[in-house]
Amino acid sequence: MSREARGRRRSGSLYRNGAACTTQIRGEIRGKLHAETIVVGGGVIGCAIAYELASRGKEVILIERARIASETSSAAAGMLAADSETFHTTVMSMLAYESRKRLHQQKEQLELLSGIEIGLQQSGFITPFRNEAEMKKYSDSRRSTVLPTEQIWWDHSKLQREAPWISKETFGALYRASESELLPVNLARAYAGAAQTMGAKVIEGVQNVSLIADSSGIQGVETSIGRLTCKHVVVAAGLQGGEILKQVGLNLPTLPVKGEIAAIQFAKHDADYRPDKTVYADNVYIVPKANGEVWIGATSLPGRSDREVTVEGIQKLLASAAGWVPGIQQAQFIRAWAGVRPSTPDGLPYLGACKCVPGLYTAFGHYRNGILLSAITGSLMADLIAGHSSEELGIDELRPERLSRKEIMQ
């Protein structure tokens, strides 16, 4: 760590060797319950916003009801799939590309300031097909993709040379070299740790958050640790975001979508069977991680908000994965977990200023792209708080009250 960075590090550092230091942070912040901006929600989105604001020299407090990255961010696979993901709006596609680029640019500083490696790897993604008809069906389904993607076609021979671990029955695959992935919890914690190094306050275990607003706008939040006053509040609380906004008369609905993930590991003598690129298939994704594990996901269960791992779900994932990478059948099963993603009725996140409550902003509803869109979301929210408009930033389609104006909600 540089001398400048060491000088900025506070005694109540959020993470020391990966362990949270919540008690010290609380003790440090009591008696100074004011900041220019309060960010509600300690997932990757909230942490990225706190990091961006702190990097611009702004005073910020981040509050999280449990632990940093303990909710949706902990269930993500960490794919930066700007090319592989299907986006149906230009704004989302452009934000995905820009955010992936920013994450690569931020890597060095995040790891330097936080002391946490985010496990960023760029080995490319492959989307495999069993036959020509399957490939054509996929191509037809992608015609609505608004921006061209960077990809090349690998026929059967090329695929077997470049990915000898894939099933011999595979017809061919699309390869996207710019795609990358990382360790999602590490990313969120790195954002939080780096933000604190630059002066932000991060407090975990903050319950019962209530917005305080009057006719002139937002005044702060009432919480289990007392009242925190501010000029701006950013609600980045995922599935809880909608409930918090109801306190000020805003209806921003979110739909829970449960997903399950399994982690496996290959023995050293089976290293030749371990994929070295992410497999992004229509029925499963297989992601080799920097920690030596391979993550397999994900089921998609709309309307489910429990975090229980089911035998049926994991069996389905492992069977689908082994169909593409047969060596998975010899790998060691490590663990499985589940999480819930926040979706919105139109598939777009609530990102922007709430016009009916001055000083109140929202940044949630990213569904399956929270990790990918974290960097650009942090930058955009900092720009909005600095006075830029959604129209100026090109994100008016994502404004929080858009559904009410379209009379989608009753």
mmCIF file of N, CA, C and O in Angstrom, residues 17 126 154 208 215 265:
data_model
loop_
_atom_site.group_PDB
_atom_site.id
_atom_site.type_symbol
_atom_site.label_atom_id
_atom_site.label_comp_id
_atom_site.label_asym_id
_atom_site.label_seq_id
_atom_site.Cartn_x
_atom_site.Cartn_y
_atom_site.Cartn_z
ATOM 1 N N ASN A 17 -7.779 -8.452 7.320
ATOM 2 C CA ASN A 17 -7.618 -9.868 6.968
ATOM 3 C C ASN A 17 -8.966 -10.542 6.717
ATOM 4 O O ASN A 17 -9.195 -11.691 7.057
ATOM 5 N N ILE A 126 -17.652 -18.976 -23.432
ATOM 6 C CA ILE A 126 -18.114 -19.695 -24.610
ATOM 7 C C ILE A 126 -19.580 -20.070 -24.424
ATOM 8 O O ILE A 126 -20.001 -20.471 -23.339
ATOM 9 N N TRP A 154 -16.411 -20.733 -33.139
ATOM 10 C CA TRP A 154 -15.492 -21.863 -33.095
ATOM 11 C C TRP A 154 -16.244 -23.095 -33.579
ATOM 12 O O TRP A 154 -17.240 -23.511 -32.933
ATOM 13 N N ASN A 208 -34.200 -1.288 11.236
ATOM 14 C CA ASN A 208 -35.347 -0.372 11.361
ATOM 15 C C ASN A 208 -35.079 0.996 10.728
ATOM 16 O O ASN A 208 -35.239 2.037 11.369
ATOM 17 N N SER A 215 -41.637 18.792 3.713
ATOM 18 C CA SER A 215 -42.025 19.448 2.471
ATOM 19 C C SER A 215 -40.831 19.944 1.658
ATOM 20 O O SER A 215 -40.932 20.121 0.446
ATOM 21 N N GLN A 265 -14.801 -28.539 -7.020
ATOM 22 C CA GLN A 265 -13.365 -28.351 -7.144
ATOM 23 C C GLN A 265 -12.751 -29.597 -7.769
ATOM 24 O O GLN A 265 -13.150 -30.722 -7.455
#
